[in-house]
Short mmCIF file of C-alpha atoms in Angstrom, two decimals:
data_model
loop_
_atom_site.label_atom_id
_atom_site.label_comp_id
_atom_site.label_asym_id
_atom_site.label_seq_id
_atom_site.Cartn_x
_atom_site.Cartn_y
_atom_site.Cartn_z
CA MET A 1 6.33 -17.07 18.20
CA LYS A 2 5.14 -18.50 14.89
CA GLY A 3 7.27 -18.76 11.78
CA LEU A 4 6.52 -16.50 8.86
CA SER A 5 5.29 -16.77 5.30
CA LEU A 6 6.35 -14.13 2.79
CA PHE A 7 3.51 -12.21 1.13
CA LEU A 8 4.89 -10.61 -2.04
CA GLY A 9 1.99 -8.47 -3.24
CA CYS A 10 2.02 -7.08 -6.81
CA LEU A 11 4.73 -4.45 -7.19
CA VAL A 12 7.60 -6.32 -5.58
CA PRO A 13 7.57 -9.50 -7.71
CA ASN A 14 6.20 -7.80 -10.85
CA ARG A 15 8.07 -4.46 -10.94
CA TYR A 16 10.83 -4.44 -8.33
CA PRO A 17 12.00 -8.08 -8.07
CA GLY A 18 15.25 -6.79 -6.54
CA ILE A 19 13.25 -6.09 -3.39
CA GLU A 20 12.04 -9.72 -3.39
CA MET A 21 15.59 -11.00 -3.73
CA ALA A 22 16.91 -8.57 -1.11
CA THR A 23 14.18 -9.65 1.31
CA LYS A 24 14.92 -13.35 0.87
CA LEU A 25 18.68 -12.86 1.23
CA CYS A 26 18.25 -10.74 4.37
CA LEU A 27 15.76 -13.12 5.99
CA ALA A 28 18.12 -16.06 5.43
CA LYS A 29 21.13 -14.15 6.74
CA LEU A 30 19.23 -13.10 9.87
CA ASP A 31 18.08 -16.71 10.44
CA ILE A 32 14.41 -15.76 10.24
CA ASP A 33 12.12 -18.74 9.65
CA CYS A 34 10.18 -17.59 6.59
CA VAL A 35 8.77 -19.62 3.67
CA ASP A 36 7.17 -18.75 0.33
CA LEU A 37 3.41 -18.26 0.28
CA GLU A 38 2.31 -20.11 -2.85
CA GLY A 39 -0.73 -18.91 -4.74
CA ALA A 40 -1.29 -15.50 -3.14
CA SER A 41 -2.94 -12.74 -5.18
CA CYS A 42 -3.12 -8.95 -4.95
CA CYS A 43 -3.67 -8.08 -1.26
CA PRO A 44 -6.01 -6.37 -2.68
CA ALA A 45 -4.86 -2.75 -2.59
CA PRO A 46 -6.67 -0.75 0.11
CA GLY A 47 -7.09 2.61 -1.63
CA VAL A 48 -8.85 1.40 -4.74
CA PHE A 49 -10.53 -1.94 -4.12
CA ARG A 50 -11.80 -1.18 -0.65
CA SER A 51 -13.17 2.03 -2.16
CA PHE A 52 -15.31 0.03 -4.59
CA ASP A 53 -16.57 -2.89 -2.58
CA ARG A 54 -15.65 -3.79 0.98
CA THR A 55 -16.91 -7.38 0.69
CA THR A 56 -14.69 -8.12 -2.30
CA TRP A 57 -11.74 -6.46 -0.60
CA LEU A 58 -12.25 -8.39 2.64
CA THR A 59 -12.87 -11.71 0.90
CA LEU A 60 -9.77 -11.63 -1.31
CA ALA A 61 -7.64 -10.45 1.61
CA SER A 62 -9.07 -13.31 3.68
CA ARG A 63 -8.14 -15.87 1.04
CA ASN A 64 -4.53 -14.64 1.22
CA ILE A 65 -4.62 -14.84 5.01
CA VAL A 66 -6.04 -18.39 4.83
CA LEU A 67 -3.01 -19.49 2.77
CA SER A 68 -0.80 -18.48 5.67
CA GLU A 69 -3.17 -19.93 8.29
CA GLN A 70 -2.94 -23.28 6.52
CA LYS A 71 0.82 -23.17 7.03
CA ASP A 72 0.23 -22.16 10.65
CA ARG A 73 2.47 -19.14 10.08
CA ASP A 74 2.17 -15.39 10.55
CA MET A 75 2.25 -13.36 7.35
CA LEU A 76 5.19 -11.09 6.57
CA THR A 77 4.52 -8.11 4.30
CA ILE A 78 7.13 -5.86 2.73
CA CYS A 79 4.64 -3.23 1.54
CA ASN A 80 2.69 -0.63 3.52
CA GLY A 81 -0.37 -1.08 1.28
CA CYS A 82 -0.43 -4.86 1.72
CA PHE A 83 0.12 -4.33 5.46
CA SER A 84 -2.84 -1.97 5.58
CA THR A 85 -5.17 -4.36 3.79
CA LEU A 86 -4.06 -7.58 5.45
CA GLU A 87 -3.81 -6.13 8.96
CA ASP A 88 -7.17 -4.38 8.73
CA ALA A 89 -8.86 -7.41 7.17
CA ASN A 90 -7.35 -9.76 9.73
CA ARG A 91 -8.59 -7.55 12.55
CA SER A 92 -12.09 -7.46 11.04
CA ILE A 93 -12.12 -11.26 10.91
CA LYS A 94 -10.90 -11.58 14.50
CA GLU A 95 -13.16 -8.94 16.00
CA ASP A 96 -16.34 -9.12 13.95
CA GLU A 97 -18.06 -12.49 13.87
CA GLU A 98 -20.58 -11.30 11.27
CA SER A 99 -17.85 -10.26 8.82
CA LYS A 100 -16.13 -13.59 9.38
CA GLU A 101 -19.32 -15.53 8.62
CA ASP A 102 -19.96 -13.44 5.50
CA VAL A 103 -16.46 -14.04 4.22
CA ASN A 104 -16.60 -17.75 4.97
CA ARG A 105 -19.81 -18.05 2.93
CA HIS A 106 -17.76 -16.90 -0.08
CA LEU A 107 -14.64 -18.90 0.83
CA GLU A 108 -16.78 -22.04 1.09
CA LYS A 109 -17.10 -21.95 -2.70
CA ILE A 110 -13.37 -22.60 -3.03
CA GLY A 111 -13.27 -25.06 -0.15
CA ARG A 112 -11.48 -22.76 2.27
CA GLU A 113 -12.31 -21.26 5.65
CA ILE A 114 -10.74 -18.42 7.60
CA ARG A 115 -10.12 -19.02 11.31
CA GLY A 116 -8.56 -15.75 12.40
CA ASP A 117 -5.67 -17.25 14.33
CA ILE A 118 -2.53 -15.74 12.84
CA ASN A 119 -1.00 -12.26 12.82
CA VAL A 120 0.12 -9.98 10.00
CA ARG A 121 3.54 -8.38 10.34
CA HIS A 122 5.37 -5.68 8.38
CA ILE A 123 9.09 -6.26 7.95
CA ILE A 124 10.04 -2.92 9.54
CA GLU A 125 7.74 -3.53 12.48
CA TYR A 126 8.94 -7.16 12.74
CA LEU A 127 12.65 -6.31 12.65
CA TYR A 128 12.18 -3.54 15.19
CA GLN A 129 10.05 -5.55 17.63
CA GLU A 130 11.67 -8.98 17.32
CA TYR A 131 15.29 -8.02 16.63
CA GLY A 132 15.78 -4.38 17.50
CA PRO A 133 18.46 -2.01 16.18
CA GLU A 134 21.25 -3.41 18.37
CA LYS A 135 20.82 -6.99 17.20
CA ILE A 136 20.52 -5.86 13.59
CA ALA A 137 23.76 -3.88 14.05
CA SER A 138 25.50 -7.05 15.22
CA TYR A 139 24.93 -8.64 11.79
CA VAL A 140 26.34 -5.70 9.81
CA GLU A 141 29.38 -6.60 7.73
CA ARG A 142 29.67 -3.33 5.88
CA GLN A 143 29.06 -0.03 7.69
CA LEU A 144 27.12 2.24 5.36
CA ASN A 145 28.60 5.66 5.86
CA ILE A 146 25.87 7.51 3.97
CA ARG A 147 23.19 10.12 4.59
CA VAL A 148 19.66 8.77 4.23
CA ALA A 149 16.22 10.36 3.97
CA VAL A 150 13.87 7.89 5.63
CA HIS A 151 10.37 7.79 4.18
CA TYR A 152 7.96 5.88 6.46
CA GLY A 153 4.97 6.02 4.12
CA CYS A 154 1.46 6.39 5.48
CA HIS A 155 0.05 2.95 6.09
CA LEU A 156 2.94 1.49 8.07
CA ILE A 157 2.02 3.67 11.01
CA LYS A 158 -1.47 5.08 10.35
CA PRO A 159 -4.20 4.81 11.53
CA THR A 160 -2.17 4.85 14.76
CA LYS A 161 -5.07 3.45 16.83
CA ASP A 162 -4.88 0.23 14.79
CA ARG A 163 -1.15 -0.03 14.15
CA GLY A 164 -0.01 0.51 17.73
CA LEU A 165 3.41 1.85 16.70
CA GLY A 166 3.01 5.15 18.51
CA SER A 167 2.34 8.65 17.21
CA PHE A 168 3.00 9.33 13.55
CA GLU A 169 4.15 12.88 14.14
CA ARG A 170 7.79 12.12 14.98
CA PRO A 171 8.38 8.37 14.92
CA ALA A 172 11.91 7.01 15.36
CA PHE A 173 11.80 3.22 14.98
CA PHE A 174 12.50 3.09 11.25
CA ASP A 175 15.29 5.67 11.59
CA GLU A 176 16.86 3.50 14.29
CA LEU A 177 16.90 0.50 11.96
CA VAL A 178 18.67 2.67 9.36
CA THR A 179 21.27 4.07 11.77
CA ALA A 180 21.93 0.50 12.96
CA LEU A 181 23.56 -0.03 9.55
CA GLY A 182 26.03 2.82 10.07
CA ALA A 183 24.02 5.34 8.03
CA SER A 184 22.82 8.74 9.23
CA SER A 185 19.11 9.43 9.08
CA VAL A 186 18.75 13.07 8.09
CA GLU A 187 15.82 15.08 9.39
CA TYR A 188 13.91 16.98 6.72
CA PRO A 189 10.73 19.06 6.51
CA ASP A 190 7.56 17.17 5.65
CA LYS A 191 9.28 13.87 6.43
CA MET A 192 5.93 12.29 7.28
CA ALA A 193 4.20 13.70 4.20
CA CYS A 194 2.60 11.25 1.78
CA CYS A 195 4.49 10.26 -1.40
CA GLY A 196 1.35 11.14 -3.38
CA ALA A 197 0.59 7.72 -4.85
CA GLY A 198 -2.02 6.23 -2.51
CA GLY A 199 -5.78 5.98 -2.63
CA GLY A 200 -5.92 5.45 -6.37
CA VAL A 201 -4.61 8.98 -6.98
CA ARG A 202 -1.57 7.80 -8.93
CA SER A 203 -3.64 5.68 -11.30
CA ALA A 204 -6.42 8.18 -11.96
CA MET A 205 -4.77 11.59 -11.48
CA LYS A 206 -1.10 11.17 -12.34
CA ASP A 207 -0.24 14.87 -12.64
CA ARG A 208 -1.78 15.79 -9.30
CA SER A 209 -0.17 12.79 -7.72
CA LEU A 210 3.26 13.83 -9.05
CA GLY A 211 2.72 17.35 -7.69
CA MET A 212 2.78 15.89 -4.18
CA THR A 213 5.81 13.76 -5.04
CA GLU A 214 7.73 16.71 -6.44
CA ALA A 215 7.12 18.72 -3.27
CA LYS A 216 8.45 15.84 -1.19
CA LEU A 217 11.48 15.27 -3.43
CA ALA A 218 12.33 18.99 -3.36
CA ARG A 219 12.40 18.91 0.45
CA ILE A 220 14.62 15.85 0.38
CA GLU A 221 16.96 17.34 -2.21
CA GLU A 222 17.54 20.41 -0.02
CA THR A 223 19.06 18.17 2.65
CA GLY A 224 21.64 16.73 0.24
CA VAL A 225 21.15 13.07 1.14
CA ASP A 226 22.76 10.14 -0.65
CA CYS A 227 19.50 8.20 -0.99
CA ILE A 228 15.89 7.76 0.09
CA VAL A 229 14.96 4.62 2.00
CA ASN A 230 11.35 3.44 2.21
CA SER A 231 9.30 0.55 3.51
CA CYS A 232 6.73 0.37 0.71
CA PRO A 233 7.15 -0.57 -2.97
CA PHE A 234 4.30 1.75 -3.95
CA CYS A 235 6.05 4.74 -2.34
CA HIS A 236 9.25 3.30 -3.86
CA MET A 237 7.81 3.41 -7.37
CA GLN A 238 6.35 6.88 -6.88
CA LEU A 239 9.63 8.31 -5.56
CA ASP A 240 11.78 6.40 -8.08
CA ALA A 241 9.86 6.23 -11.39
CA GLY A 242 8.19 9.48 -10.31
CA GLN A 243 11.52 11.30 -10.78
CA THR A 244 11.50 10.34 -14.47
CA GLU A 245 7.82 11.20 -14.82
CA ILE A 246 8.31 14.62 -13.20
CA LYS A 247 11.21 15.35 -15.55
CA GLU A 248 9.00 14.51 -18.53
CA LYS A 249 6.14 16.57 -17.12
CA ASN A 250 7.91 19.84 -16.34
CA GLY A 251 11.65 19.32 -16.69
CA ALA A 252 12.35 19.34 -12.94
CA GLU A 253 15.26 17.04 -12.37
CA PHE A 254 16.08 15.01 -9.28
CA ASN A 255 18.82 12.44 -9.10
CA ILE A 256 18.11 10.82 -5.78
CA PRO A 257 18.64 7.04 -5.48
CA VAL A 258 15.68 5.19 -3.93
CA LEU A 259 16.08 1.96 -1.94
CA HIS A 260 13.66 -0.27 -0.06
CA TYR A 261 14.94 -0.97 3.46
CA THR A 262 15.63 -4.62 2.58
CA GLN A 263 18.02 -3.40 -0.15
CA LEU A 264 19.86 -1.09 2.25
CA LEU A 265 20.00 -3.89 4.82
CA GLY A 266 21.24 -6.28 2.11
CA LEU A 267 24.12 -3.93 1.30
CA ALA A 268 25.02 -3.69 4.99
CA LEU A 269 24.87 -7.49 5.34
CA GLY A 270 27.48 -7.71 2.59
CA PHE A 271 25.46 -8.64 -0.51
CA PRO A 272 26.48 -7.06 -3.83
CA ALA A 273 24.25 -4.32 -5.27
CA GLU A 274 23.46 -6.33 -8.43
CA MET A 275 21.90 -9.18 -6.44
CA LEU A 276 19.72 -6.67 -4.60
CA GLY A 277 18.39 -5.15 -7.80
CA ILE A 278 20.03 -1.81 -7.08
CA ASP A 279 20.65 -1.59 -10.77
CA THR A 280 23.95 0.14 -11.42
CA GLY A 281 22.65 0.87 -14.93
CA ILE A 282 20.36 3.46 -13.38
CA GLU A 283 22.44 6.61 -13.36
CA LYS A 284 21.07 7.93 -10.08
CA ASN A 285 21.92 4.69 -8.30
CA ARG A 286 25.44 4.59 -9.74
CA LYS A 287 26.26 7.68 -7.67
CA LEU A 288 25.39 5.81 -4.51
CA MET A 289 27.31 2.72 -5.57
CA ASP A 290 30.41 4.78 -6.40
CA LEU A 291 30.20 6.45 -3.00
CA LEU A 292 29.95 3.10 -1.22
CA ASP A 293 32.76 1.62 -3.29
CA SER A 294 34.99 4.55 -2.36
CA GLN A 295 34.45 3.70 1.30
CA VAL A 296 35.62 0.08 1.09
CA MET B 1 -37.69 8.82 -13.29
CA ASP B 2 -39.54 7.55 -10.23
CA ASP B 3 -37.08 4.69 -10.02
CA LYS B 4 -34.18 7.06 -10.10
CA ASN B 5 -35.65 9.13 -7.28
CA ALA B 6 -36.27 6.01 -5.24
CA THR B 7 -32.66 4.98 -5.77
CA GLY B 8 -31.56 8.46 -4.77
CA LYS B 9 -33.45 8.32 -1.51
CA ASP B 10 -32.04 4.92 -0.70
CA THR B 11 -28.57 6.22 -1.49
CA LEU B 12 -29.01 9.24 0.78
CA ASP B 13 -30.04 6.90 3.60
CA LYS B 14 -26.87 4.92 3.09
CA LEU B 15 -24.76 8.07 2.98
CA THR B 16 -26.38 9.30 6.19
CA GLU B 17 -25.74 5.97 7.87
CA VAL B 18 -22.01 5.88 7.09
CA SER B 19 -21.54 9.57 7.86
CA THR B 20 -23.20 9.87 11.28
CA ASP B 21 -19.85 10.42 12.96
CA ALA B 22 -19.18 13.44 10.71
CA LEU B 23 -21.98 15.31 12.54
CA LYS B 24 -19.48 15.85 15.34
CA CYS B 25 -17.45 18.08 13.02
CA MET B 26 -17.02 21.66 14.25
CA GLN B 27 -15.34 22.81 11.02
CA CYS B 28 -12.07 23.76 12.70
CA GLY B 29 -10.19 23.04 9.50
CA ILE B 30 -7.24 21.11 10.90
CA CYS B 31 -8.11 18.27 8.49
CA SER B 32 -7.64 20.54 5.48
CA SER B 33 -4.49 22.14 6.83
CA SER B 34 -3.00 18.66 7.41
CA CYS B 35 -3.92 17.34 3.97
CA PRO B 36 -0.96 16.88 1.57
CA SER B 37 -3.32 16.40 -1.35
CA GLY B 38 -5.16 19.61 -0.49
CA ARG B 39 -1.97 21.59 -1.13
CA HIS B 40 -1.71 20.26 -4.68
CA THR B 41 -5.29 19.53 -5.74
CA SER B 42 -8.72 21.02 -5.25
CA LEU B 43 -9.45 18.59 -2.43
CA ASN B 44 -10.93 20.42 0.55
CA ILE B 45 -11.53 17.60 3.00
CA ARG B 46 -13.24 19.96 5.47
CA LYS B 47 -15.89 20.70 2.86
CA LEU B 48 -16.38 17.00 2.14
CA VAL B 49 -16.83 16.27 5.84
CA LYS B 50 -19.41 19.07 5.97
CA MET B 51 -21.28 17.58 3.00
CA ALA B 52 -21.06 13.99 4.24
CA GLY B 53 -24.45 12.43 4.89
CA LYS B 54 -26.38 15.53 3.84
CA THR B 55 -26.55 15.29 0.07
CA THR B 56 -26.00 12.83 -2.76
CA ASP B 57 -24.11 15.63 -4.55
CA ILE B 58 -21.01 14.35 -2.79
CA LEU B 59 -21.07 11.29 -5.07
CA ASP B 60 -20.33 13.48 -8.09
CA SER B 61 -17.49 15.30 -6.40
CA ALA B 62 -14.20 14.69 -8.24
CA GLU B 63 -12.43 15.52 -4.97
CA LEU B 64 -13.70 12.28 -3.47
CA TRP B 65 -10.99 10.52 -5.50
CA MET B 66 -8.15 12.96 -4.73
CA CYS B 67 -7.58 11.60 -1.22
CA THR B 68 -4.43 9.47 -0.98
CA THR B 69 -5.77 7.92 2.26
CA CYS B 70 -2.72 9.19 4.19
CA TYR B 71 -4.89 9.51 7.33
CA ASN B 72 -3.37 12.85 8.46
CA CYS B 73 -6.82 14.44 8.75
CA GLN B 74 -8.19 11.55 10.77
CA GLU B 75 -5.14 11.43 13.05
CA ARG B 76 -5.34 15.13 13.87
CA CYS B 77 -9.10 15.58 14.06
CA PRO B 78 -9.76 16.97 17.57
CA ARG B 79 -13.22 15.39 17.53
CA GLY B 80 -11.85 11.94 16.69
CA ILE B 81 -13.87 11.56 13.52
CA ASP B 82 -12.75 8.63 11.35
CA ILE B 83 -12.64 10.87 8.28
CA VAL B 84 -10.83 8.48 5.93
CA GLU B 85 -13.03 5.53 6.88
CA ILE B 86 -16.11 7.65 6.14
CA LEU B 87 -14.62 8.78 2.83
CA LEU B 88 -13.88 5.19 1.81
CA ASP B 89 -17.47 4.20 2.62
CA ILE B 90 -18.77 7.13 0.55
CA ARG B 91 -16.50 6.08 -2.32
CA ALA B 92 -17.98 2.59 -2.17
CA ILE B 93 -21.53 3.98 -2.30
CA SER B 94 -20.43 6.08 -5.26
CA ALA B 95 -19.00 3.00 -7.01
CA HIS B 96 -22.21 1.05 -6.31
CA ASN B 97 -24.06 3.93 -7.94
CA GLY B 98 -22.13 3.42 -11.14
CA ARG B 99 -19.26 5.84 -10.61
CA ILE B 100 -15.85 4.32 -11.17
CA LEU B 101 -13.22 6.36 -13.03
CA PRO B 102 -12.02 4.81 -16.31
CA GLU B 103 -8.44 4.45 -14.98
CA HIS B 104 -9.70 2.70 -11.87
CA LYS B 105 -11.79 0.43 -14.06
CA GLU B 106 -8.61 -0.63 -15.81
CA VAL B 107 -6.99 -1.47 -12.48
CA CYS B 108 -10.09 -3.54 -11.63
CA ALA B 109 -9.85 -5.32 -14.99
CA MET B 110 -6.24 -6.29 -14.17
CA LEU B 111 -7.34 -7.78 -10.86
CA ILE B 112 -10.18 -9.67 -12.53
CA GLU B 113 -7.98 -11.10 -15.26
CA HIS B 114 -4.65 -11.67 -13.49
CA GLY B 115 -5.41 -11.62 -9.77
CA HIS B 116 -3.01 -8.68 -9.47
CA ALA B 117 -3.57 -4.94 -9.84
CA VAL B 118 -0.09 -4.76 -11.42
CA PRO B 119 0.56 -8.01 -13.27
CA ILE B 120 3.90 -9.35 -14.50
CA ASN B 121 5.21 -8.43 -17.97
CA GLU B 122 8.05 -9.64 -20.20
CA GLU B 123 10.46 -6.91 -19.11
CA ASN B 124 10.09 -7.88 -15.48
CA LYS B 125 10.30 -11.62 -16.17
CA MET B 126 13.75 -10.86 -17.57
CA LYS B 127 14.61 -8.65 -14.60
CA ARG B 128 13.68 -11.56 -12.34
CA THR B 129 15.83 -14.16 -14.07
CA GLY B 130 18.63 -11.60 -14.39
CA ILE B 131 19.06 -11.48 -10.61
CA GLY B 132 18.57 -15.20 -10.10
CA LEU B 133 14.86 -15.43 -9.33
CA GLU B 134 12.44 -17.72 -11.15
CA GLU B 135 10.67 -16.14 -14.11
CA LEU B 136 7.31 -16.25 -12.32
CA PRO B 137 6.87 -15.46 -8.63
CA GLU B 138 5.18 -17.85 -6.18
CA THR B 139 1.86 -16.10 -6.68
CA VAL B 140 -1.29 -16.75 -8.72
CA HIS B 141 0.91 -15.99 -11.75
CA LYS B 142 2.51 -19.38 -11.25
CA TYR B 143 -0.44 -21.37 -9.85
CA LYS B 144 -3.38 -21.32 -12.25
CA ASP B 145 -5.73 -23.26 -9.94
CA GLU B 146 -5.18 -20.59 -7.33
CA LEU B 147 -5.98 -17.89 -9.88
CA GLU B 148 -9.24 -19.72 -10.59
CA GLU B 149 -10.05 -19.50 -6.87
CA VAL B 150 -9.60 -15.73 -7.01
CA LYS B 151 -11.91 -15.56 -10.01
CA VAL B 152 -14.57 -17.64 -8.25
CA LEU B 153 -14.44 -15.26 -5.28
CA LEU B 154 -14.60 -12.13 -7.44
CA SER B 155 -17.65 -13.54 -9.13
CA SER B 156 -19.20 -14.69 -5.85
CA CYS B 157 -18.85 -11.15 -4.49
CA GLY B 158 -20.36 -9.66 -7.65
CA PHE B 159 -17.25 -7.60 -8.32
CA GLU B 160 -17.10 -8.11 -12.07
CA GLU B 161 -20.74 -7.11 -12.38
CA LEU B 162 -20.15 -4.00 -10.26
CA VAL B 163 -17.24 -2.87 -12.41
CA MET B 164 -19.03 -3.61 -15.71
CA GLN B 165 -22.17 -1.76 -14.64
CA ALA B 166 -20.13 1.21 -13.49
CA GLY B 167 -18.91 1.68 -17.05
CA ILE B 168 -22.42 1.82 -18.46
CA SER B 169 -24.01 4.11 -15.91
CA GLY B 170 -20.85 6.23 -15.79
CA LYS B 171 -21.48 7.06 -19.44
CA GLU B 172 -25.14 7.82 -18.76
CA ASP B 173 -24.19 10.14 -15.92
CA SER B 174 -21.90 12.22 -18.04
CA ALA B 175 -24.35 12.40 -20.94
#
């Protein structure tokens, strides 16, 4: 198995750097061979850029993949959107010689060439396949006795024919990684429903986008969980910042903490919340921190 | 006027080509009933599938941009139609015909200028240093030569031109 390079994307380093820190701390603690990927750009995002021009989308994605090829490492993504773009682009390059030649005609102008000889991994998929819940559990220093609403997000698992992680209707692998940390994964209606942000809907139609988010949050609230855990910083932003935006829009108030899995894992591995960017200054996250502190 | 008609015909050919698979549709409606966006917006994906490949009217449909690409419709389609892939191809034809929403244009402008759809800002530079990370991440934000590479590729693919043109014809369309 190849080592990994960490693909950051846009939202993690530029909006939720705590997720970047949490990822790096967790990877080191789990002894995973992963290095920085210098000079990567936007993946670019599948919903918008692929919607405008497939060649541009494929070419920029290929440049990012080349950076990892040149290190002879597989790429590790921590975002469902990046996973969707990079996985789909990588498959196109591997399976379609014509696409590969087209892309290389563009890459030639910057002195690069894509070979199509590495793989793209998502951290949830990677941890599940290469470690598994039992091994993850063996690293846990702090059992998280909390109730969690797991949000898979769409592009981690769909389209299922390309992702190969089984049916999307009732998946369990992400839940198993959460329960490995001592937490309970609570079932809730519309668990597999979209957060509402994807496909450029958040940027162009904010109100409609938040309508979907509010429906999802209301379902989660009914279950009385301690937090939401996701695998995608775009879903993360929608479910987190979306709570503030929904309150401004129509006064509906949710106070549900939102964590990326690497942040939850970081807590279980013994790192303090501040290092993981689980900002205790955010009122809704303070609830969760107080609960965890009371359990120590 | 003749030119416009010629363009229209060419566009319909393209739409027909990317939508061939949609002809398998039997209008059962499971796509619409599985659509989270359809519960909150006017998106009726079943209608779009019915229109696909038959008329250029679909390019003016606001619903085309209400799909979050969650893939539920495609996953559950009993005829195995790649609905989302078709929709993305139709969106691209729409963009190449000058239709890009102003908000999406802004996202494109970010990519063109910074190499990121969501670039760094001062607030987040401080957040980064506050938790012990470097001010700038190991991305094109830090490596200017690498950002230049992205710009060369965007230009080589004609992306900037596409986005700029979309603004102009977008205005003409709505006039």
